[in-house]
Amino acid sequence: MELRQLKQVLVLAETLNFHRAAEKLHMAQPPLSTSIRKLEEELGVTLFDRLPSGLRLTPAGEAVLRNARRTLFYAEEIRRAAREGESGEQGLLRLGFIGSATYALMPELIRAYRRQYPRVDLAIEESTTVDLLRKLEDHSLDVALVRYPVLEPTDAELTLLQRDRFMLAVSTDSPLAAQPDVALAALADVPFIMYSRTRVPSMHMLITCALYEAGVKPRIAQEAVQVHSILSLVDSGLGVALLPNDAVKYAGSGVRLLPLRDWPAQQAMGIALATLPDAVTPTASNFIALARSIVTADADAAVTPGGSPPS
């Protein structure tokens, strides 16, 4: 078994087509077919069912694929470690982030990281928390800034970096816009623009649970993924939305954000740093340490004499 064969399995699993996989691997199709067949013979299992409609991974193929990803990751880590040394002062950092991290937290972290490690290349990718955690576990990202809390099972370790609070976004022509603040119970009969149940399940569940606690069964008019899309739908008058307080920076003139009187104290929400403890690269290790030091410094700076850090 060779690393090149594991790479071939990975690409073939992505395309499920020998011709397209051979093109991506910059090789001819017959040698690829031969290589996969030899690997199957060596392992004593069939990795792909050859069907008239195309290829399909077998259960054995799924198991091999999971371990092939890990093997290729650690093989690449050996190459990266040889190039970078153990200092992490040069090389590559693959950083994933949710859109709302760009409001304040991510620019601060990247600015500080670039200043301290100017020779590290950054590859950044925006997505949802669900997708970012999957890519982290697939080793296609090194670290990720995700929405907290995470309700889905994950192998990632989460460090809360920034606490947020929810605010109610309403259009300026809504009767609610004249209020200084709003109680959740007052939202019983209004349509909601809600985070997507499938793409942003943690935020969807967090908001739904808080509303149910207040005796409100939300009437969902529309679902969306990104904050700016939700704000646009609120601006158009389709409904109200519960959003992180940083969204106020991106609310247009047609939207007003109102404080909530009675958001449940136990419903903590914010942005967390997600890492895989057993797969931290030198560049990622430096980023993690820097992120934690910045958050600690910010918390210390927020302490007033005789006071305590904000919760």
PDB file of C-alpha atoms in Angstrom:
ATOM      1  CA  MET A   1       0.000   0.000   0.000  1.00  0.00           C
ATOM      2  CA  GLU A   2       1.334   3.415  -0.971  1.00  0.00           C
ATOM      3  CA  LEU A   3       0.311   6.969  -0.129  1.00  0.00           C
ATOM      4  CA  ARG A   4      -0.419   7.635  -3.793  1.00  0.00           C
ATOM      5  CA  GLN A   5      -3.024   4.850  -3.727  1.00  0.00           C
ATOM      6  CA  LEU A   6      -4.728   6.402  -0.702  1.00  0.00           C
ATOM      7  CA  LYS A   7      -4.781   9.734  -2.527  1.00  0.00           C
ATOM      8  CA  GLN A   8      -6.337   7.968  -5.502  1.00  0.00           C
ATOM      9  CA  VAL A   9      -9.023   6.435  -3.272  1.00  0.00           C
ATOM     10  CA  LEU A  10      -9.789   9.888  -1.846  1.00  0.00           C
ATOM     11  CA  VAL A  11     -10.187  11.537  -5.257  1.00  0.00           C
ATOM     12  CA  LEU A  12     -12.164   8.603  -6.658  1.00  0.00           C
ATOM     13  CA  ALA A  13     -14.531   8.760  -3.658  1.00  0.00           C
ATOM     14  CA  GLU A  14     -15.088  12.472  -4.385  1.00  0.00           C
ATOM     15  CA  THR A  15     -15.832  11.992  -8.094  1.00  0.00           C
ATOM     16  CA  LEU A  16     -17.203   8.409  -8.186  1.00  0.00           C
ATOM     17  CA  ASN A  17     -15.962   8.343 -11.756  1.00  0.00           C
ATOM     18  CA  PHE A  18     -12.665   6.863 -12.982  1.00  0.00           C
ATOM     19  CA  HIS A  19     -12.358   9.281 -15.896  1.00  0.00           C
ATOM     20  CA  ARG A  20     -12.885  12.447 -13.823  1.00  0.00           C
ATOM     21  CA  ALA A  21     -10.673  11.122 -11.014  1.00  0.00           C
ATOM     22  CA  ALA A  22      -7.868  10.384 -13.486  1.00  0.00           C
ATOM     23  CA  GLU A  23      -8.132  13.940 -14.840  1.00  0.00           C
ATOM     24  CA  LYS A  24      -7.901  15.422 -11.322  1.00  0.00           C
ATOM     25  CA  LEU A  25      -4.909  13.180 -10.572  1.00  0.00           C
ATOM     26  CA  HIS A  26      -3.240  14.109 -13.897  1.00  0.00           C
ATOM     27  CA  MET A  27      -2.928  10.497 -14.991  1.00  0.00           C
ATOM     28  CA  ALA A  28      -4.504   8.154 -17.520  1.00  0.00           C
ATOM     29  CA  GLN A  29      -7.581   6.142 -16.570  1.00  0.00           C
ATOM     30  CA  PRO A  30      -6.215   2.586 -17.123  1.00  0.00           C
ATOM     31  CA  PRO A  31      -3.307   2.969 -14.631  1.00  0.00           C
ATOM     32  CA  LEU A  32      -5.756   4.399 -12.069  1.00  0.00           C
ATOM     33  CA  SER A  33      -8.123   1.448 -12.488  1.00  0.00           C
ATOM     34  CA  THR A  34      -5.193  -0.959 -12.169  1.00  0.00           C
ATOM     35  CA  SER A  35      -3.881   0.784  -9.048  1.00  0.00           C
ATOM     36  CA  ILE A  36      -7.275   0.661  -7.306  1.00  0.00           C
ATOM     37  CA  ARG A  37      -7.764  -2.990  -8.254  1.00  0.00           C
ATOM     38  CA  LYS A  38      -4.321  -3.886  -6.842  1.00  0.00           C
ATOM     39  CA  LEU A  39      -5.120  -2.065  -3.593  1.00  0.00           C
ATOM     40  CA  GLU A  40      -8.408  -3.975  -3.308  1.00  0.00           C
ATOM     41  CA  GLU A  41      -6.556  -7.245  -3.876  1.00  0.00           C
ATOM     42  CA  GLU A  42      -3.959  -6.345  -1.241  1.00  0.00           C
ATOM     43  CA  LEU A  43      -6.621  -5.435   1.314  1.00  0.00           C
ATOM     44  CA  GLY A  44      -8.868  -8.344   0.401  1.00  0.00           C
ATOM     45  CA  VAL A  45     -11.981  -6.174   0.076  1.00  0.00           C
ATOM     46  CA  THR A  46     -13.940  -4.310  -2.584  1.00  0.00           C
ATOM     47  CA  LEU A  47     -13.710  -0.558  -2.081  1.00  0.00           C
ATOM     48  CA  PHE A  48     -16.061   0.514  -4.881  1.00  0.00           C
ATOM     49  CA  ASP A  49     -19.095  -1.196  -6.369  1.00  0.00           C
ATOM     50  CA  ARG A  50     -18.929  -0.844 -10.160  1.00  0.00           C
ATOM     51  CA  LEU A  51     -22.529  -0.127 -11.200  1.00  0.00           C
ATOM     52  CA  PRO A  52     -23.986   0.731 -14.631  1.00  0.00           C
ATOM     53  CA  SER A  53     -24.768   4.199 -13.241  1.00  0.00           C
ATOM     54  CA  GLY A  54     -21.267   4.717 -11.845  1.00  0.00           C
ATOM     55  CA  LEU A  55     -19.248   3.920  -8.741  1.00  0.00           C
ATOM     56  CA  ARG A  56     -20.487   3.545  -5.166  1.00  0.00           C
ATOM     57  CA  LEU A  57     -18.374   3.254  -2.031  1.00  0.00           C
ATOM     58  CA  THR A  58     -18.827  -0.036  -0.190  1.00  0.00           C
ATOM     59  CA  PRO A  59     -18.941  -0.124   3.649  1.00  0.00           C
ATOM     60  CA  ALA A  60     -15.328  -1.314   3.565  1.00  0.00           C
ATOM     61  CA  GLY A  61     -14.548   1.576   1.237  1.00  0.00           C
ATOM     62  CA  GLU A  62     -16.101   4.049   3.697  1.00  0.00           C
ATOM     63  CA  ALA A  63     -13.895   2.697   6.499  1.00  0.00           C
ATOM     64  CA  VAL A  64     -10.774   2.850   4.336  1.00  0.00           C
ATOM     65  CA  LEU A  65     -11.668   6.378   3.210  1.00  0.00           C
ATOM     66  CA  ARG A  66     -11.916   7.669   6.802  1.00  0.00           C
ATOM     67  CA  ASN A  67      -8.515   6.251   7.668  1.00  0.00           C
ATOM     68  CA  ALA A  68      -7.015   7.338   4.346  1.00  0.00           C
ATOM     69  CA  ARG A  69      -7.907  10.954   5.185  1.00  0.00           C
ATOM     70  CA  ARG A  70      -6.144  10.661   8.539  1.00  0.00           C
ATOM     71  CA  THR A  71      -3.111   8.942   7.023  1.00  0.00           C
ATOM     72  CA  LEU A  72      -2.749  11.552   4.291  1.00  0.00           C
ATOM     73  CA  PHE A  73      -3.195  14.339   6.846  1.00  0.00           C
ATOM     74  CA  TYR A  74      -0.392  13.001   9.058  1.00  0.00           C
ATOM     75  CA  ALA A  75       1.829  12.354   6.034  1.00  0.00           C
ATOM     76  CA  GLU A  76       1.328  15.984   4.996  1.00  0.00           C
ATOM     77  CA  GLU A  77       2.064  17.042   8.576  1.00  0.00           C
ATOM     78  CA  ILE A  78       5.438  15.306   8.341  1.00  0.00           C
ATOM     79  CA  ARG A  79       6.189  17.276   5.173  1.00  0.00           C
ATOM     80  CA  ARG A  80       4.946  20.510   6.734  1.00  0.00           C
ATOM     81  CA  ALA A  81       6.916  19.933   9.922  1.00  0.00           C
ATOM     82  CA  ALA A  82      10.052  19.394   7.841  1.00  0.00           C
ATOM     83  CA  ARG A  83       9.416  22.654   6.020  1.00  0.00           C
ATOM     84  CA  GLU A  84       8.283  24.721   8.982  1.00  0.00           C
ATOM     85  CA  GLY A  85      10.227  23.227  11.867  1.00  0.00           C
ATOM     86  CA  GLU A  86       8.520  23.125  15.210  1.00  0.00           C
ATOM     87  CA  SER A  87       8.232  26.897  15.620  1.00  0.00           C
ATOM     88  CA  GLY A  88       5.238  27.416  13.321  1.00  0.00           C
ATOM     89  CA  GLU A  89       6.779  30.714  12.177  1.00  0.00           C
ATOM     90  CA  GLN A  90       6.268  29.838   8.541  1.00  0.00           C
ATOM     91  CA  GLY A  91       4.008  27.514   6.595  1.00  0.00           C
ATOM     92  CA  LEU A  92       0.242  27.498   6.157  1.00  0.00           C
ATOM     93  CA  LEU A  93      -2.723  28.102   8.480  1.00  0.00           C
ATOM     94  CA  ARG A  94      -6.151  27.023   7.210  1.00  0.00           C
ATOM     95  CA  LEU A  95      -8.766  29.043   9.073  1.00  0.00           C
ATOM     96  CA  GLY A  96     -12.528  28.649   8.785  1.00  0.00           C
ATOM     97  CA  PHE A  97     -15.023  31.186  10.085  1.00  0.00           C
ATOM     98  CA  ILE A  98     -18.706  32.018  10.314  1.00  0.00           C
ATOM     99  CA  GLY A  99     -19.852  35.276   8.752  1.00  0.00           C
ATOM    100  CA  SER A 100     -20.580  37.037  12.046  1.00  0.00           C
ATOM    101  CA  ALA A 101     -16.971  36.497  13.178  1.00  0.00           C
ATOM    102  CA  THR A 102     -15.952  39.123  10.610  1.00  0.00           C
ATOM    103  CA  TYR A 103     -17.718  41.904  12.556  1.00  0.00           C
ATOM    104  CA  ALA A 104     -14.932  42.319  15.119  1.00  0.00           C
ATOM    105  CA  LEU A 105     -13.291  39.144  16.405  1.00  0.00           C
ATOM    106  CA  MET A 106     -11.696  37.750  13.247  1.00  0.00           C
ATOM    107  CA  PRO A 107     -10.138  41.041  12.011  1.00  0.00           C
ATOM    108  CA  GLU A 108      -8.550  41.499  15.448  1.00  0.00           C
ATOM    109  CA  LEU A 109      -7.164  37.943  15.501  1.00  0.00           C
ATOM    110  CA  ILE A 110      -5.848  38.001  11.929  1.00  0.00           C
ATOM    111  CA  ARG A 111      -4.253  41.424  12.353  1.00  0.00           C
ATOM    112  CA  ALA A 112      -2.414  40.273  15.499  1.00  0.00           C
ATOM    113  CA  TYR A 113      -1.429  36.936  13.931  1.00  0.00           C
ATOM    114  CA  ARG A 114      -0.082  38.522  10.738  1.00  0.00           C
ATOM    115  CA  ARG A 115       1.896  41.005  12.802  1.00  0.00           C
ATOM    116  CA  GLN A 116       3.502  38.242  14.884  1.00  0.00           C
ATOM    117  CA  TYR A 117       3.848  35.570  12.147  1.00  0.00           C
ATOM    118  CA  PRO A 118       4.265  37.452   8.846  1.00  0.00           C
ATOM    119  CA  ARG A 119       5.753  34.445   7.026  1.00  0.00           C
ATOM    120  CA  VAL A 120       2.723  32.199   7.570  1.00  0.00           C
ATOM    121  CA  ASP A 121       0.330  31.941   4.614  1.00  0.00           C
ATOM    122  CA  LEU A 122      -3.357  32.161   5.506  1.00  0.00           C
ATOM    123  CA  ALA A 123      -6.075  30.208   3.686  1.00  0.00           C
ATOM    124  CA  ILE A 124      -9.431  31.415   5.019  1.00  0.00           C
ATOM    125  CA  GLU A 125     -12.866  30.012   4.275  1.00  0.00           C
ATOM    126  CA  GLU A 126     -16.335  31.191   5.284  1.00  0.00           C
ATOM    127  CA  SER A 127     -19.096  28.679   5.950  1.00  0.00           C
ATOM    128  CA  THR A 128     -21.659  27.570   8.521  1.00  0.00           C
ATOM    129  CA  THR A 129     -20.737  26.030  11.873  1.00  0.00           C
ATOM    130  CA  VAL A 130     -21.910  22.577  10.736  1.00  0.00           C
ATOM    131  CA  ASP A 131     -19.739  22.655   7.596  1.00  0.00           C
ATOM    132  CA  LEU A 132     -16.726  24.109   9.429  1.00  0.00           C
ATOM    133  CA  LEU A 133     -16.771  21.382  12.072  1.00  0.00           C
ATOM    134  CA  ARG A 134     -17.057  18.714   9.380  1.00  0.00           C
ATOM    135  CA  LYS A 135     -14.066  20.170   7.524  1.00  0.00           C
ATOM    136  CA  LEU A 136     -12.112  20.408  10.771  1.00  0.00           C
ATOM    137  CA  GLU A 137     -12.777  16.726  11.461  1.00  0.00           C
ATOM    138  CA  ASP A 138     -11.844  15.884   7.848  1.00  0.00           C
ATOM    139  CA  HIS A 139      -8.537  17.742   8.418  1.00  0.00           C
ATOM    140  CA  SER A 140      -9.213  20.192   5.606  1.00  0.00           C
ATOM    141  CA  LEU A 141      -9.121  23.043   8.172  1.00  0.00           C
ATOM    142  CA  ASP A 142      -6.685  23.630  11.047  1.00  0.00           C
ATOM    143  CA  VAL A 143      -8.860  25.878  13.234  1.00  0.00           C
ATOM    144  CA  ALA A 144     -12.312  27.416  12.940  1.00  0.00           C
ATOM    145  CA  LEU A 145     -14.323  30.229  14.491  1.00  0.00           C
ATOM    146  CA  VAL A 146     -17.794  28.761  15.013  1.00  0.00           C
ATOM    147  CA  ARG A 147     -21.096  29.749  16.596  1.00  0.00           C
ATOM    148  CA  TYR A 148     -21.448  28.657  20.221  1.00  0.00           C
ATOM    149  CA  PRO A 149     -23.134  26.592  21.602  1.00  0.00           C
ATOM    150  CA  VAL A 150     -22.677  23.608  19.310  1.00  0.00           C
ATOM    151  CA  LEU A 151     -25.528  21.142  19.726  1.00  0.00           C
ATOM    152  CA  GLU A 152     -24.323  18.554  17.199  1.00  0.00           C
ATOM    153  CA  PRO A 153     -21.872  15.787  18.257  1.00  0.00           C
ATOM    154  CA  THR A 154     -18.281  16.784  17.427  1.00  0.00           C
ATOM    155  CA  ASP A 155     -14.721  15.688  18.168  1.00  0.00           C
ATOM    156  CA  ALA A 156     -13.625  19.326  18.263  1.00  0.00           C
ATOM    157  CA  GLU A 157     -12.564  21.135  21.412  1.00  0.00           C
ATOM    158  CA  LEU A 158     -14.368  24.468  21.818  1.00  0.00           C
ATOM    159  CA  THR A 159     -12.995  27.569  23.543  1.00  0.00           C
ATOM    160  CA  LEU A 160     -15.486  30.415  23.938  1.00  0.00           C
ATOM    161  CA  LEU A 161     -13.754  33.588  22.724  1.00  0.00           C
ATOM    162  CA  GLN A 162     -16.594  36.097  22.540  1.00  0.00           C
ATOM    163  CA  ARG A 163     -19.937  36.267  24.303  1.00  0.00           C
ATOM    164  CA  ASP A 164     -22.850  37.813  22.429  1.00  0.00           C
ATOM    165  CA  ARG A 165     -26.423  38.624  23.332  1.00  0.00           C
ATOM    166  CA  PHE A 166     -29.514  38.402  21.195  1.00  0.00           C
ATOM    167  CA  MET A 167     -31.426  41.444  19.985  1.00  0.00           C
ATOM    168  CA  LEU A 168     -34.706  41.670  18.123  1.00  0.00           C
ATOM    169  CA  ALA A 169     -34.487  42.992  14.568  1.00  0.00           C
ATOM    170  CA  VAL A 170     -37.675  44.676  13.329  1.00  0.00           C
ATOM    171  CA  SER A 171     -38.466  46.850  10.340  1.00  0.00           C
ATOM    172  CA  THR A 172     -38.783  50.538  11.184  1.00  0.00           C
ATOM    173  CA  ASP A 173     -42.474  50.545  10.177  1.00  0.00           C
ATOM    174  CA  SER A 174     -43.287  47.702  12.615  1.00  0.00           C
ATOM    175  CA  PRO A 175     -45.395  48.653  15.679  1.00  0.00           C
ATOM    176  CA  LEU A 176     -42.614  47.103  17.791  1.00  0.00           C
ATOM    177  CA  ALA A 177     -40.063  49.635  16.491  1.00  0.00           C
ATOM    178  CA  ALA A 178     -41.451  52.308  18.826  1.00  0.00           C
ATOM    179  CA  GLN A 179     -40.648  50.204  21.916  1.00  0.00           C
ATOM    180  CA  PRO A 180     -37.433  50.832  23.930  1.00  0.00           C
ATOM    181  CA  ASP A 181     -37.114  47.092  24.519  1.00  0.00           C
ATOM    182  CA  VAL A 182     -39.185  43.941  24.014  1.00  0.00           C
ATOM    183  CA  ALA A 183     -40.236  40.914  26.071  1.00  0.00           C
ATOM    184  CA  LEU A 184     -40.190  37.540  24.323  1.00  0.00           C
ATOM    185  CA  ALA A 185     -43.831  36.962  25.266  1.00  0.00           C
ATOM    186  CA  ALA A 186     -44.790  39.954  23.081  1.00  0.00           C
ATOM    187  CA  LEU A 187     -43.694  38.023  19.991  1.00  0.00           C
ATOM    188  CA  ALA A 188     -46.465  35.421  20.062  1.00  0.00           C
ATOM    189  CA  ASP A 189     -48.301  36.609  16.960  1.00  0.00           C
ATOM    190  CA  VAL A 190     -45.529  37.997  14.764  1.00  0.00           C
ATOM    191  CA  PRO A 191     -43.923  36.185  11.804  1.00  0.00           C
ATOM    192  CA  PHE A 192     -40.263  35.212  12.265  1.00  0.00           C
ATOM    193  CA  ILE A 193     -37.296  35.149   9.930  1.00  0.00           C
ATOM    194  CA  MET A 194     -35.437  32.208  11.440  1.00  0.00           C
ATOM    195  CA  TYR A 195     -31.995  30.683  11.024  1.00  0.00           C
ATOM    196  CA  SER A 196     -32.158  27.594   8.802  1.00  0.00           C
ATOM    197  CA  ARG A 197     -33.104  24.454  10.713  1.00  0.00           C
ATOM    198  CA  THR A 198     -30.737  22.318   8.584  1.00  0.00           C
ATOM    199  CA  ARG A 199     -27.850  24.692   7.849  1.00  0.00           C
ATOM    200  CA  VAL A 200     -27.674  26.535  11.212  1.00  0.00           C
ATOM    201  CA  PRO A 201     -29.318  24.044  13.607  1.00  0.00           C
ATOM    202  CA  SER A 202     -27.714  25.297  16.840  1.00  0.00           C
ATOM    203  CA  MET A 203     -28.954  28.879  16.430  1.00  0.00           C
ATOM    204  CA  HIS A 204     -32.364  27.633  15.270  1.00  0.00           C
ATOM    205  CA  MET A 205     -32.698  25.409  18.338  1.00  0.00           C
ATOM    206  CA  LEU A 206     -31.360  28.047  20.763  1.00  0.00           C
ATOM    207  CA  ILE A 207     -33.900  30.639  19.613  1.00  0.00           C
ATOM    208  CA  THR A 208     -36.781  28.150  19.448  1.00  0.00           C
ATOM    209  CA  CYS A 209     -36.113  26.875  22.989  1.00  0.00           C
ATOM    210  CA  ALA A 210     -35.965  30.428  24.413  1.00  0.00           C
ATOM    211  CA  LEU A 211     -39.256  31.325  22.727  1.00  0.00           C
ATOM    212  CA  TYR A 212     -40.963  28.152  23.950  1.00  0.00           C
ATOM    213  CA  GLU A 213     -39.755  28.930  27.489  1.00  0.00           C
ATOM    214  CA  ALA A 214     -41.521  32.291  27.158  1.00  0.00           C
ATOM    215  CA  GLY A 215     -44.697  30.564  25.972  1.00  0.00           C
ATOM    216  CA  VAL A 216     -44.227  31.559  22.337  1.00  0.00           C
ATOM    217  CA  LYS A 217     -44.550  29.103  19.469  1.00  0.00           C
ATOM    218  CA  PRO A 218     -42.732  30.946  16.659  1.00  0.00           C
ATOM    219  CA  ARG A 219     -44.605  31.456  13.417  1.00  0.00           C
ATOM    220  CA  ILE A 220     -41.778  30.984  10.897  1.00  0.00           C
ATOM    221  CA  ALA A 221     -42.311  32.958   7.701  1.00  0.00           C
ATOM    222  CA  GLN A 222     -38.889  32.316   6.142  1.00  0.00           C
ATOM    223  CA  GLU A 223     -35.568  30.638   6.950  1.00  0.00           C
ATOM    224  CA  ALA A 224     -32.122  31.959   5.982  1.00  0.00           C
ATOM    225  CA  VAL A 225     -28.460  31.185   6.677  1.00  0.00           C
ATOM    226  CA  GLN A 226     -26.498  34.430   6.790  1.00  0.00           C
ATOM    227  CA  VAL A 227     -27.127  37.447   9.033  1.00  0.00           C
ATOM    228  CA  HIS A 228     -27.149  39.909   6.121  1.00  0.00           C
ATOM    229  CA  SER A 229     -29.833  37.830   4.357  1.00  0.00           C
ATOM    230  CA  ILE A 230     -31.964  37.783   7.505  1.00  0.00           C
ATOM    231  CA  LEU A 231     -31.588  41.565   7.920  1.00  0.00           C
ATOM    232  CA  SER A 232     -32.632  42.087   4.306  1.00  0.00           C
ATOM    233  CA  LEU A 233     -35.779  39.988   4.833  1.00  0.00           C
ATOM    234  CA  VAL A 234     -36.593  41.920   8.031  1.00  0.00           C
ATOM    235  CA  ASP A 235     -36.085  45.197   6.130  1.00  0.00           C
ATOM    236  CA  SER A 236     -38.555  44.006   3.508  1.00  0.00           C
ATOM    237  CA  GLY A 237     -41.218  43.559   6.207  1.00  0.00           C
ATOM    238  CA  LEU A 238     -41.516  39.765   6.041  1.00  0.00           C
ATOM    239  CA  GLY A 239     -41.043  39.362   9.789  1.00  0.00           C
ATOM    240  CA  VAL A 240     -38.851  39.921  12.837  1.00  0.00           C
ATOM    241  CA  ALA A 241     -35.637  38.081  13.733  1.00  0.00           C
ATOM    242  CA  LEU A 242     -33.447  37.341  16.736  1.00  0.00           C
ATOM    243  CA  LEU A 243     -29.814  38.104  15.919  1.00  0.00           C
ATOM    244  CA  PRO A 244     -26.452  38.564  17.691  1.00  0.00           C
ATOM    245  CA  ASN A 245     -25.942  42.108  18.924  1.00  0.00           C
ATOM    246  CA  ASP A 246     -23.017  42.678  16.512  1.00  0.00           C
ATOM    247  CA  ALA A 247     -25.566  42.612  13.678  1.00  0.00           C
ATOM    248  CA  VAL A 248     -26.392  46.224  14.573  1.00  0.00           C
ATOM    249  CA  LYS A 249     -23.301  47.253  12.592  1.00  0.00           C
ATOM    250  CA  TYR A 250     -24.846  45.849   9.412  1.00  0.00           C
ATOM    251  CA  ALA A 251     -28.472  46.831   9.901  1.00  0.00           C
ATOM    252  CA  GLY A 252     -29.654  49.292   7.273  1.00  0.00           C
ATOM    253  CA  SER A 253     -31.794  52.342   7.873  1.00  0.00           C
ATOM    254  CA  GLY A 254     -34.937  50.240   7.473  1.00  0.00           C
ATOM    255  CA  VAL A 255     -34.125  47.972  10.429  1.00  0.00           C
ATOM    256  CA  ARG A 256     -34.079  48.678  14.147  1.00  0.00           C
ATOM    257  CA  LEU A 257     -32.501  46.346  16.729  1.00  0.00           C
ATOM    258  CA  LEU A 258     -34.176  46.270  20.142  1.00  0.00           C
ATOM    259  CA  PRO A 259     -32.828  44.891  23.453  1.00  0.00           C
ATOM    260  CA  LEU A 260     -34.647  41.915  24.987  1.00  0.00           C
ATOM    261  CA  ARG A 261     -35.875  42.180  28.578  1.00  0.00           C
ATOM    262  CA  ASP A 262     -36.038  38.503  29.419  1.00  0.00           C
ATOM    263  CA  TRP A 263     -33.596  36.397  27.407  1.00  0.00           C
ATOM    264  CA  PRO A 264     -32.885  33.271  29.539  1.00  0.00           C
ATOM    265  CA  ALA A 265     -29.652  33.794  31.502  1.00  0.00           C
ATOM    266  CA  GLN A 266     -28.603  30.173  30.969  1.00  0.00           C
ATOM    267  CA  GLN A 267     -28.762  30.519  27.180  1.00  0.00           C
ATOM    268  CA  ALA A 268     -25.128  31.523  26.581  1.00  0.00           C
ATOM    269  CA  MET A 269     -24.270  32.430  22.995  1.00  0.00           C
ATOM    270  CA  GLY A 270     -21.111  33.584  21.269  1.00  0.00           C
ATOM    271  CA  ILE A 271     -18.206  32.656  19.011  1.00  0.00           C
ATOM    272  CA  ALA A 272     -15.853  29.808  19.900  1.00  0.00           C
ATOM    273  CA  LEU A 273     -12.505  28.602  18.603  1.00  0.00           C
ATOM    274  CA  ALA A 274     -12.810  24.989  17.415  1.00  0.00           C
ATOM    275  CA  THR A 275      -9.723  22.753  17.272  1.00  0.00           C
ATOM    276  CA  LEU A 276      -8.906  19.045  17.126  1.00  0.00           C
ATOM    277  CA  PRO A 277      -6.576  18.434  20.103  1.00  0.00           C
ATOM    278  CA  ASP A 278      -4.792  15.482  18.443  1.00  0.00           C
ATOM    279  CA  ALA A 279      -4.232  17.269  15.119  1.00  0.00           C
ATOM    280  CA  VAL A 280      -2.859  20.707  15.983  1.00  0.00           C
ATOM    281  CA  THR A 281      -0.180  21.965  13.596  1.00  0.00           C
ATOM    282  CA  PRO A 282       2.615  24.315  14.743  1.00  0.00           C
ATOM    283  CA  THR A 283       0.976  27.246  12.945  1.00  0.00           C
ATOM    284  CA  ALA A 284      -2.401  26.401  14.482  1.00  0.00           C
ATOM    285  CA  SER A 285      -0.849  26.053  17.937  1.00  0.00           C
ATOM    286  CA  ASN A 286       0.473  29.612  17.668  1.00  0.00           C
ATOM    287  CA  PHE A 287      -2.908  30.889  16.492  1.00  0.00           C
ATOM    288  CA  ILE A 288      -4.690  29.168  19.403  1.00  0.00           C
ATOM    289  CA  ALA A 289      -2.270  30.634  21.958  1.00  0.00           C
ATOM    290  CA  LEU A 290      -2.609  34.093  20.417  1.00  0.00           C
ATOM    291  CA  ALA A 291      -6.424  33.930  20.362  1.00  0.00           C
ATOM    292  CA  ARG A 292      -6.571  32.905  24.005  1.00  0.00           C
ATOM    293  CA  SER A 293      -4.119  35.616  25.040  1.00  0.00           C
ATOM    294  CA  ILE A 294      -6.107  38.318  23.216  1.00  0.00           C
ATOM    295  CA  VAL A 295      -9.369  37.215  24.801  1.00  0.00           C
ATOM    296  CA  THR A 296      -7.757  37.132  28.256  1.00  0.00           C
ATOM    297  CA  ALA A 297      -6.297  40.617  27.727  1.00  0.00           C
ATOM    298  CA  ASP A 298      -9.676  41.953  26.569  1.00  0.00           C
ATOM    299  CA  ALA A 299     -11.383  40.475  29.642  1.00  0.00           C
ATOM    300  CA  ASP A 300      -8.728  41.973  31.953  1.00  0.00           C
ATOM    301  CA  ALA A 301      -9.101  45.368  30.297  1.00  0.00           C
ATOM    302  CA  ALA A 302     -12.846  45.245  30.893  1.00  0.00           C
ATOM    303  CA  VAL A 303     -12.438  44.827  34.664  1.00  0.00           C
ATOM    304  CA  THR A 304     -13.133  47.997  36.616  1.00  0.00           C
ATOM    305  CA  PRO A 305     -11.633  48.603  40.088  1.00  0.00           C
ATOM    306  CA  GLY A 306     -13.513  46.404  42.527  1.00  0.00           C
ATOM    307  CA  GLY A 307     -15.438  44.832  39.647  1.00  0.00           C
ATOM    308  CA  SER A 308     -15.294  41.589  37.718  1.00  0.00           C
ATOM    309  CA  PRO A 309     -15.017  40.585  34.051  1.00  0.00           C
ATOM    310  CA  PRO A 310     -18.216  40.745  32.052  1.00  0.00           C
ATOM    311  CA  SER A 311     -20.105  37.465  31.825  1.00  0.00           C
TER     312      SER A 311
END
